[in-house]
Short mmCIF file of C-alpha atoms in Angstrom, two decimals:
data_model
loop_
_atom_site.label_atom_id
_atom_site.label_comp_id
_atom_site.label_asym_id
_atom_site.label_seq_id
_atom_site.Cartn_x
_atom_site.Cartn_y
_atom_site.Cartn_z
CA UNK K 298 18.37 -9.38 -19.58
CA UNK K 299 15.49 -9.24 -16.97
CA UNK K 300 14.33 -5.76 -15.44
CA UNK K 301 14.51 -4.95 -12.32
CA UNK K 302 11.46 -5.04 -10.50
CA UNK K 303 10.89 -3.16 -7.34
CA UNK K 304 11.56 -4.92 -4.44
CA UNK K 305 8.75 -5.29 -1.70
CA UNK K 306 10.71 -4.33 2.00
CA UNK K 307 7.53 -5.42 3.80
CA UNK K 308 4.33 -7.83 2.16
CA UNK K 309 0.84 -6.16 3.38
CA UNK K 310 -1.04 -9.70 4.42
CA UNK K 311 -4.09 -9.52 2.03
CA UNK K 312 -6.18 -10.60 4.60
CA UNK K 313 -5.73 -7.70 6.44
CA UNK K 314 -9.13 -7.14 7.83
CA UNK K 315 -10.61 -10.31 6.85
CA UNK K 316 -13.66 -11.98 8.51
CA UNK K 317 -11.83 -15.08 10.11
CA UNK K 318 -9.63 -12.42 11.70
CA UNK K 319 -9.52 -9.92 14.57
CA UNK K 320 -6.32 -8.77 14.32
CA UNK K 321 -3.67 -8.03 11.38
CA UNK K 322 -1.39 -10.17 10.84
CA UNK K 323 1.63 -8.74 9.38
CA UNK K 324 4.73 -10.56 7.09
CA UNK K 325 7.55 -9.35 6.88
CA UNK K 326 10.49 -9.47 4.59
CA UNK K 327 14.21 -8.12 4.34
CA UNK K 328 14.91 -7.88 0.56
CA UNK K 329 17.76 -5.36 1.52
CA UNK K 330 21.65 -6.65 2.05
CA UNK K 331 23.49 -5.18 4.92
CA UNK K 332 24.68 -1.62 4.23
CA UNK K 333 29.00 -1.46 4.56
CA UNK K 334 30.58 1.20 6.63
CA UNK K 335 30.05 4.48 6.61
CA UNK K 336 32.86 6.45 4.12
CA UNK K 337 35.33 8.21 6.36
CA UNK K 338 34.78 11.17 3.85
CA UNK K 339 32.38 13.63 4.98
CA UNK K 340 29.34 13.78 2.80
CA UNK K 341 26.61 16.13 1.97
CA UNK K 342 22.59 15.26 0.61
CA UNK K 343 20.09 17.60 -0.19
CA UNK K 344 16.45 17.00 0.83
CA UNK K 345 13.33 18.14 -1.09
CA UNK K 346 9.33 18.18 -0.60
CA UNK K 347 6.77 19.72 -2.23
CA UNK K 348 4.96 20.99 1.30
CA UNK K 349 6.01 20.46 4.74
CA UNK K 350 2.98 18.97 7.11
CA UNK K 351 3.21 16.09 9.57
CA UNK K 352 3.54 12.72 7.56
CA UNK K 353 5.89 13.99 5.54
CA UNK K 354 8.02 15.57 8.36
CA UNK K 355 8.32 12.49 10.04
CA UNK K 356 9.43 10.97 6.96
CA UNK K 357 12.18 13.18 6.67
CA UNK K 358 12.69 12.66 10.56
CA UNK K 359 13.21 9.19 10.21
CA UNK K 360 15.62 9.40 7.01
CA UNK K 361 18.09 11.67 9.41
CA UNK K 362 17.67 9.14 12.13
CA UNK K 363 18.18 6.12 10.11
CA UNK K 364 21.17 7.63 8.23
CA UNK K 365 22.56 8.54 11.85
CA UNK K 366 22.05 4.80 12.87
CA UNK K 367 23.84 3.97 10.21
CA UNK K 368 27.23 5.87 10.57
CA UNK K 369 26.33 9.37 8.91
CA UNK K 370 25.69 11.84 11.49
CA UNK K 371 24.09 15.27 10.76
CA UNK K 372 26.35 17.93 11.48
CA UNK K 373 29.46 15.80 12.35
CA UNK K 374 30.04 13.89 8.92
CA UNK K 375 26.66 14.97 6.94
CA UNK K 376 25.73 17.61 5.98
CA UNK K 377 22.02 17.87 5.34
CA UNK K 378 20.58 20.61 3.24
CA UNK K 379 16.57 20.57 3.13
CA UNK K 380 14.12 23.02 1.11
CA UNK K 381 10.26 22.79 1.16
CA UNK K 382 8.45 24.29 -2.37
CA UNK K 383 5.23 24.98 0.09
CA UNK K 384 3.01 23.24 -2.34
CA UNK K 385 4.89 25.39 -5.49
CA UNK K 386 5.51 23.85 -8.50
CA UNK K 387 7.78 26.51 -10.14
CA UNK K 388 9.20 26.44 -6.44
CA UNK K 389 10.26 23.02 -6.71
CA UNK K 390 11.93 23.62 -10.49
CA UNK K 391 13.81 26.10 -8.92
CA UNK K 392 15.07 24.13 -5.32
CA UNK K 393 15.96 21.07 -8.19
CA UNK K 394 18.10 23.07 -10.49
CA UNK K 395 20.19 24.81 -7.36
CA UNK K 396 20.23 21.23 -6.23
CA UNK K 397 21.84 20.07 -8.95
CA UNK K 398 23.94 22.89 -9.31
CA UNK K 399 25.28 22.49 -5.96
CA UNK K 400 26.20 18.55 -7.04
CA UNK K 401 25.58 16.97 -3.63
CA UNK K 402 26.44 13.13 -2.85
CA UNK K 403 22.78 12.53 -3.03
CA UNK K 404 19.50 13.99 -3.27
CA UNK K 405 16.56 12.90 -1.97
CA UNK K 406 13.44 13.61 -3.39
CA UNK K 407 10.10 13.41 -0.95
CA UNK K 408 7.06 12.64 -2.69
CA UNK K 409 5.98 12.40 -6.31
CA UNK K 410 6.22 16.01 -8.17
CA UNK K 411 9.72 16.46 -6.39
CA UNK K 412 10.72 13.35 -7.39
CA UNK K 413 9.91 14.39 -11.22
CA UNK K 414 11.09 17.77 -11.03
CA UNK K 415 15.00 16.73 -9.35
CA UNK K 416 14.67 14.11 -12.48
CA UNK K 417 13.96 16.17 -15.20
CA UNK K 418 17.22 18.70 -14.09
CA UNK K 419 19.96 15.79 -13.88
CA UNK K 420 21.05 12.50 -15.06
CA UNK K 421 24.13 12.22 -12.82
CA UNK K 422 23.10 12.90 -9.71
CA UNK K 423 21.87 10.23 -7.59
CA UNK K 424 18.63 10.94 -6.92
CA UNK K 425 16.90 8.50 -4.46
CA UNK K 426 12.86 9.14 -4.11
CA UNK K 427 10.32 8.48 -1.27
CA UNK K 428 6.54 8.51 -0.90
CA UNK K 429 5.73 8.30 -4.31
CA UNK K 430 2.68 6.15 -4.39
CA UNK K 431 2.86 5.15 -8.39
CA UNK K 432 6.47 5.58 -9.36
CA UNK K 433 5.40 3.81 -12.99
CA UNK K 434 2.52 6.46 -13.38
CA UNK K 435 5.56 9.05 -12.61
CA UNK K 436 7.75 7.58 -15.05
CA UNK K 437 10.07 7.65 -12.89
CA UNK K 438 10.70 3.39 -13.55
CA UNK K 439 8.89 1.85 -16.82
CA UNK K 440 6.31 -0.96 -16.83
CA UNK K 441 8.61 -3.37 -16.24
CA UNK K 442 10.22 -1.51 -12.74
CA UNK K 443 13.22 -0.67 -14.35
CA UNK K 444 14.10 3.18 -13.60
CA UNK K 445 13.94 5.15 -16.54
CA UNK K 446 17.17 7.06 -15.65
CA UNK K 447 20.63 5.66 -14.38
CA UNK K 448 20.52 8.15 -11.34
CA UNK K 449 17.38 7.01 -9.96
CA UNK K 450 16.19 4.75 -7.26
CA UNK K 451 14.17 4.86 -4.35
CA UNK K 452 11.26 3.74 -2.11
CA UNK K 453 7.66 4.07 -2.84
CA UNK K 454 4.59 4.01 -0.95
CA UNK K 455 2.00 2.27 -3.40
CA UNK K 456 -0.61 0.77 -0.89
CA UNK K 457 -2.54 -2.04 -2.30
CA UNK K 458 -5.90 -0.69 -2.41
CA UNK K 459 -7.76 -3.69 -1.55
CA UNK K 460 -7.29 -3.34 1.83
CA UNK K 461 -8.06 0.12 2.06
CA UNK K 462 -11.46 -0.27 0.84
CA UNK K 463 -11.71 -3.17 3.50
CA UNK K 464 -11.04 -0.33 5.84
CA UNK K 465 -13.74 1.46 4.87
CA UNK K 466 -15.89 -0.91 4.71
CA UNK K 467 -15.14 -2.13 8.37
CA UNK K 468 -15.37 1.43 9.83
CA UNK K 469 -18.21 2.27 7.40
CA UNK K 470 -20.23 -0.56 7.11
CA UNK K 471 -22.95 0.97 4.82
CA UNK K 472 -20.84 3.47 3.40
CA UNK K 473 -22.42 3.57 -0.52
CA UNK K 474 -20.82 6.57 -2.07
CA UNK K 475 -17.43 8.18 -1.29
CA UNK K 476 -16.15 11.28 -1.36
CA UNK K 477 -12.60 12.09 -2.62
CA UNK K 478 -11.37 15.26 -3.22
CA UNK K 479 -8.09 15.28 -5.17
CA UNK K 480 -5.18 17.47 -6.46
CA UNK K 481 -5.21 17.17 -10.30
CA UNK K 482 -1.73 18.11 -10.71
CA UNK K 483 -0.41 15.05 -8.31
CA UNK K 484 0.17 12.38 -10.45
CA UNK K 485 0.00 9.99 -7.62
CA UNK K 486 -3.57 11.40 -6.60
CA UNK K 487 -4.74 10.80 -10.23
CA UNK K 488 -3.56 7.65 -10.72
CA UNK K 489 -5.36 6.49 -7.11
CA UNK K 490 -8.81 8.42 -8.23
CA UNK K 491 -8.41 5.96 -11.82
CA UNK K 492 -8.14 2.91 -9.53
CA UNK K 493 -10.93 3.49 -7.27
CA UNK K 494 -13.21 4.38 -9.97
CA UNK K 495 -12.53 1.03 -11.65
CA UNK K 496 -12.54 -1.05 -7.82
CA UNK K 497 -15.29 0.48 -6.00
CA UNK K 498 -18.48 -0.53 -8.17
CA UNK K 499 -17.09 -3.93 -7.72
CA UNK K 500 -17.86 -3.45 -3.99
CA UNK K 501 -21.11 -2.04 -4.33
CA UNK K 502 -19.51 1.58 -4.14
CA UNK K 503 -18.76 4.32 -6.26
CA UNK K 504 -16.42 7.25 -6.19
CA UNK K 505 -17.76 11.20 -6.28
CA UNK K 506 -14.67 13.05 -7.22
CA UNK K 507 -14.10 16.45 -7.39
CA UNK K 508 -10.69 18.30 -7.91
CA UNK K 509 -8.89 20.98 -5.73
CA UNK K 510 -5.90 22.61 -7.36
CA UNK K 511 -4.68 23.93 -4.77
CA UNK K 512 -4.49 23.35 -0.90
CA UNK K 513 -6.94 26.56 -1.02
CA UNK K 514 -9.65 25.22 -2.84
CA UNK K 515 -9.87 22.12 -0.06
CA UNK K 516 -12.85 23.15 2.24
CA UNK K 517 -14.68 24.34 -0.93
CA UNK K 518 -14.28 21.27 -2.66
CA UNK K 519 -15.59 19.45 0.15
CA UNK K 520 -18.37 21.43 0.63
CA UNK K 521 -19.27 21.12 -2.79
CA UNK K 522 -20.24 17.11 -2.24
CA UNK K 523 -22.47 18.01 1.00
CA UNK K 524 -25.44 15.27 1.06
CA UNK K 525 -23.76 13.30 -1.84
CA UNK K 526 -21.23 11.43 0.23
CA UNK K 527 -21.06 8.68 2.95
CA UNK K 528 -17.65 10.04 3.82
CA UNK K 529 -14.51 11.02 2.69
CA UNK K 530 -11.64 9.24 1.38
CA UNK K 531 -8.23 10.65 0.39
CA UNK K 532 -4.50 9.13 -0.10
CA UNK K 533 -1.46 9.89 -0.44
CA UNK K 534 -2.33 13.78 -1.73
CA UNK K 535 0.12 16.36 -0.20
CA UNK K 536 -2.50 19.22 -1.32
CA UNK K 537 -5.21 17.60 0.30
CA UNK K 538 -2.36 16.47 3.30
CA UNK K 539 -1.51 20.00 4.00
CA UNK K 540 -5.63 21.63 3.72
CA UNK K 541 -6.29 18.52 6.76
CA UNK K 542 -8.30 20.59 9.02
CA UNK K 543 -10.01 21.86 6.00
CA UNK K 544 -11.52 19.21 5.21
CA UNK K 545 -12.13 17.73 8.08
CA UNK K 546 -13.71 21.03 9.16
CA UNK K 547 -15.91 20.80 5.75
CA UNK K 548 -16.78 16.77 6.67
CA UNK K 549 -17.70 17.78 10.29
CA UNK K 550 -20.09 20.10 9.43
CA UNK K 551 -21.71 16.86 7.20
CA UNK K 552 -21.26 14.75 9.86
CA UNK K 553 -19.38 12.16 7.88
CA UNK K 554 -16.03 10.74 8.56
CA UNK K 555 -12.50 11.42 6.74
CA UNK K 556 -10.61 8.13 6.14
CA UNK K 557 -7.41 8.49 5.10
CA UNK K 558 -3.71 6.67 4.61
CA UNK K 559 -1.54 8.06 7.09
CA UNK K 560 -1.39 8.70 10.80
CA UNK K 561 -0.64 12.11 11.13
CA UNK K 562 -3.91 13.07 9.27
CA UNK K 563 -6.24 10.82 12.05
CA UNK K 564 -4.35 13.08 14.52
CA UNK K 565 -5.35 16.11 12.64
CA UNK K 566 -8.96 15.26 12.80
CA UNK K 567 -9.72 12.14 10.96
CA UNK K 568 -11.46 9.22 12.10
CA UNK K 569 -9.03 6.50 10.66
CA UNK K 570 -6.02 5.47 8.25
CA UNK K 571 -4.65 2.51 7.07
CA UNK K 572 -1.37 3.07 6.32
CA UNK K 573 2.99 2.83 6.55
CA UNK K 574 4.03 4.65 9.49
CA UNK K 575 6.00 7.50 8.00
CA UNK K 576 9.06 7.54 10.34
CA UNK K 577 9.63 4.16 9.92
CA UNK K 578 9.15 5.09 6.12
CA UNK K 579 12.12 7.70 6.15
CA UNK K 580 14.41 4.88 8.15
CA UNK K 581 13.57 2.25 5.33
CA UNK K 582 14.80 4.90 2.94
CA UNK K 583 17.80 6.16 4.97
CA UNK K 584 19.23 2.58 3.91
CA UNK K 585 18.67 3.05 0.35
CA UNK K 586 20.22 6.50 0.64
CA UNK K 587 23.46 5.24 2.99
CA UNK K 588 24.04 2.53 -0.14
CA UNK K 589 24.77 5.02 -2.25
CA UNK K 590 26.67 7.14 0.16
CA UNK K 591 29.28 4.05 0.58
CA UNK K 592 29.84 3.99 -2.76
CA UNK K 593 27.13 2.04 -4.84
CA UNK K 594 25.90 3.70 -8.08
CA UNK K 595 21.68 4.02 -8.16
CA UNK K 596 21.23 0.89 -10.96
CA UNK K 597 23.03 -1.14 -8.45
CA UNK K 598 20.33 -0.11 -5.53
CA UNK K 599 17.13 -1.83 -6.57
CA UNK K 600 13.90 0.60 -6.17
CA UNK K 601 11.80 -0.96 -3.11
CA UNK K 602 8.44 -0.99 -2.22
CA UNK K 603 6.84 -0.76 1.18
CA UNK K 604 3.25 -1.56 2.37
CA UNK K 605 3.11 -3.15 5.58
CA UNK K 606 0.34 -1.31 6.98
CA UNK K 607 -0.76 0.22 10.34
CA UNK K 608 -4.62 0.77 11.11
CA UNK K 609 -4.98 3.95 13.43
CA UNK K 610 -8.49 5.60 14.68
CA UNK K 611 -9.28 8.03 17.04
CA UNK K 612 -12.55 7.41 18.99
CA UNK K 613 -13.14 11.24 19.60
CA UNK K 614 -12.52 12.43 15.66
CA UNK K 615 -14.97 9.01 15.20
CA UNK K 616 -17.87 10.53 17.78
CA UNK K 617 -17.30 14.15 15.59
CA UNK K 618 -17.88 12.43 12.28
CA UNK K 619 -20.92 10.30 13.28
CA UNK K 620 -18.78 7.34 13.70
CA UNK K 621 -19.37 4.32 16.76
CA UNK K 622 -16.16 3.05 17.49
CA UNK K 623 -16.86 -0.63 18.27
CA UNK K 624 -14.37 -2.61 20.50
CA UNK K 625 -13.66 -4.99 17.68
CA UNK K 626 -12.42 -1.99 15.24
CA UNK K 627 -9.95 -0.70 18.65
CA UNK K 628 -8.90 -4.64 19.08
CA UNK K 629 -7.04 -3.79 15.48
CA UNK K 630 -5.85 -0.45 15.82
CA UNK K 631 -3.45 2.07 17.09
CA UNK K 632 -5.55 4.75 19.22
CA UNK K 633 -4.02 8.04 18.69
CA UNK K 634 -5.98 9.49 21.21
CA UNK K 635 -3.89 7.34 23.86
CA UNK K 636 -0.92 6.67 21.83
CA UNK K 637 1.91 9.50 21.13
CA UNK K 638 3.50 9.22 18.23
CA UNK K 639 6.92 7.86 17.44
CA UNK K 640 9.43 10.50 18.28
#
């Protein structure tokens, strides 16, 4: 029999930021079937993170509001219990096993170490994960994209890297060495640090990395790379997510730009991202989620993928960080500085 292989909800275009083109052109495609009616009998999930800060907030934002679009309302026939670890592994062992003891409908697991801590503590559960960048590298499905437990599905956020290093490269022209500061004990942030340190040097770029363990050790980290960097790159890394105005503090006193994957962060203080927009992230997973609250078992909800990308800047973080925002590069984005965000 063939594995399953995650499904892509949106293709990225590869040509993203390509010469021939000004702006992005985007493709999309619905891989998903229609969800059936809501169950008439009230149901309860439990929602985990390993740190509350803005992208992942909105993720968890737009999971309640898809999941209300789609016939389970909070408070009226959900009931929604959420717990933040506040960047604590043995935090996040403990919210899993009351989780499981409390044997909700479903539980959803935001971001990678959740995800593998709420797997480890049950096999019967559903357990349906989000914003996990490398759900292989968190064995969470096998080489082939087949989960590795019956209980599991989910949606991850693995952004093709090619385009990201376009981004750079378009905000960043010259841009020769790049800074990324990383959480060793995020499997997702590893795995990203192994890829750029095999793609870079095949754009005339290489990666100075150095690890923070903990959201702490940020600013210091940063600091540590002063004069050895063109700028700062980081993805995807809740540690490094929730220490944003540390490092952007650290990279403004270098006067180099931070470059990162998700809006909230360019709001925060970076220059730029390239990257899903998280509340539309939670509402792609809020359909994954009602599946198996009308009645589907995980294995019969195939784990998704989505990458359609956004490209956000904000001119005044850009002026900060040394950075001339051209008309061509606010032609393809999102400006944040005149743009709210999605409520």
């Amino acid at each position: 029999m063939q594995a399953i292989k995650p499904v892509a909800i949106a293709l990225s275009v590869a040509a993203l930021f390509g010469c021939s083109q000004d702006k992005p052109q985007a493709t999309e495609q619905t891989a998903q079937e229609p969800v059936t009616q809501p169950s008439q009998e009230p149901k309860t999930i439990a929602i985990s993170a390993i740190v509350e800060h803005p992208s992942l907030n909105d993720i968890r934002k737009g999971l309640i509001y898809g999941l209300g679009e789609l016939g389970y309302k909070d408070g009226q026939n959900l009931t929604v219990n959420f717990q933040s670890a506040q960047g604590n592994m043995a935090t996040a062992g403990q919210i899993a096993k009351q989780f499981a003891a409390d044997n909700p409908d479903v539980i959803v697991a935001i971001t990678t170490p959740t995800a593998q801590t709420v797997a480890a503590v049950t096999q019967s559960i559903p357990l349906v994960y989000t914003a996990v960048s490398d759900p292989v590298a968190a064995k969470l499905l096998d080489e082939d994209g087949k989960p590795t437990q019956p209980n599991v599905t989910g949606l991850s956020s693995e952004l093709p890297l090619a385009p990201q290093i376009d981004m750079i490269k378009k905000v960043v022209p010259n841009a020769k060495r790049i800074g990324f500061v990383y959480s060793p004990g995020e499997a997702n942030s590893v795995s990203i640090r192994d890829r750029l340190l095999v793609e870079l040097p095949k754009r005339g770029m290489e990666l100075v990395d150095v690890p923070a363990n903990r959201s702490a050790d940020v600013a210091d980290a940063a600091r540590a790379l002063a004069g050895k960097v063109d700028l700062f790159y980081t993805s995807l890394d809740n540690g490094v997510a929730s220490a944003m105005e540390a490092l952007v503090g650290a990279a403004n006193e270098q006067k180099v730009p931070v470059l990162t994957s998700d809006e909230f962060s360019v709001r925060r203080g970076a220059t730029a991202a390239l990257g899903v927009n998280d509340f539309d992230f939670g509402v792609v997973t809020a359909k994954l989620v009602a599946d198996v609250l009308n009645g589907k078992s995980p294995s019969e909800v195939a784990p998704s993928k989505m990458n359609t990308m956004t490209f956000y800047i904000s001119p005044k973080h850009a002026k900060t960080q040394g950075v001339q925002v051209t008309d061509a590069l606010l032609k393809d984005a999102i400006n944040v500085d005149t743009t709210p965000p999605k409520e």
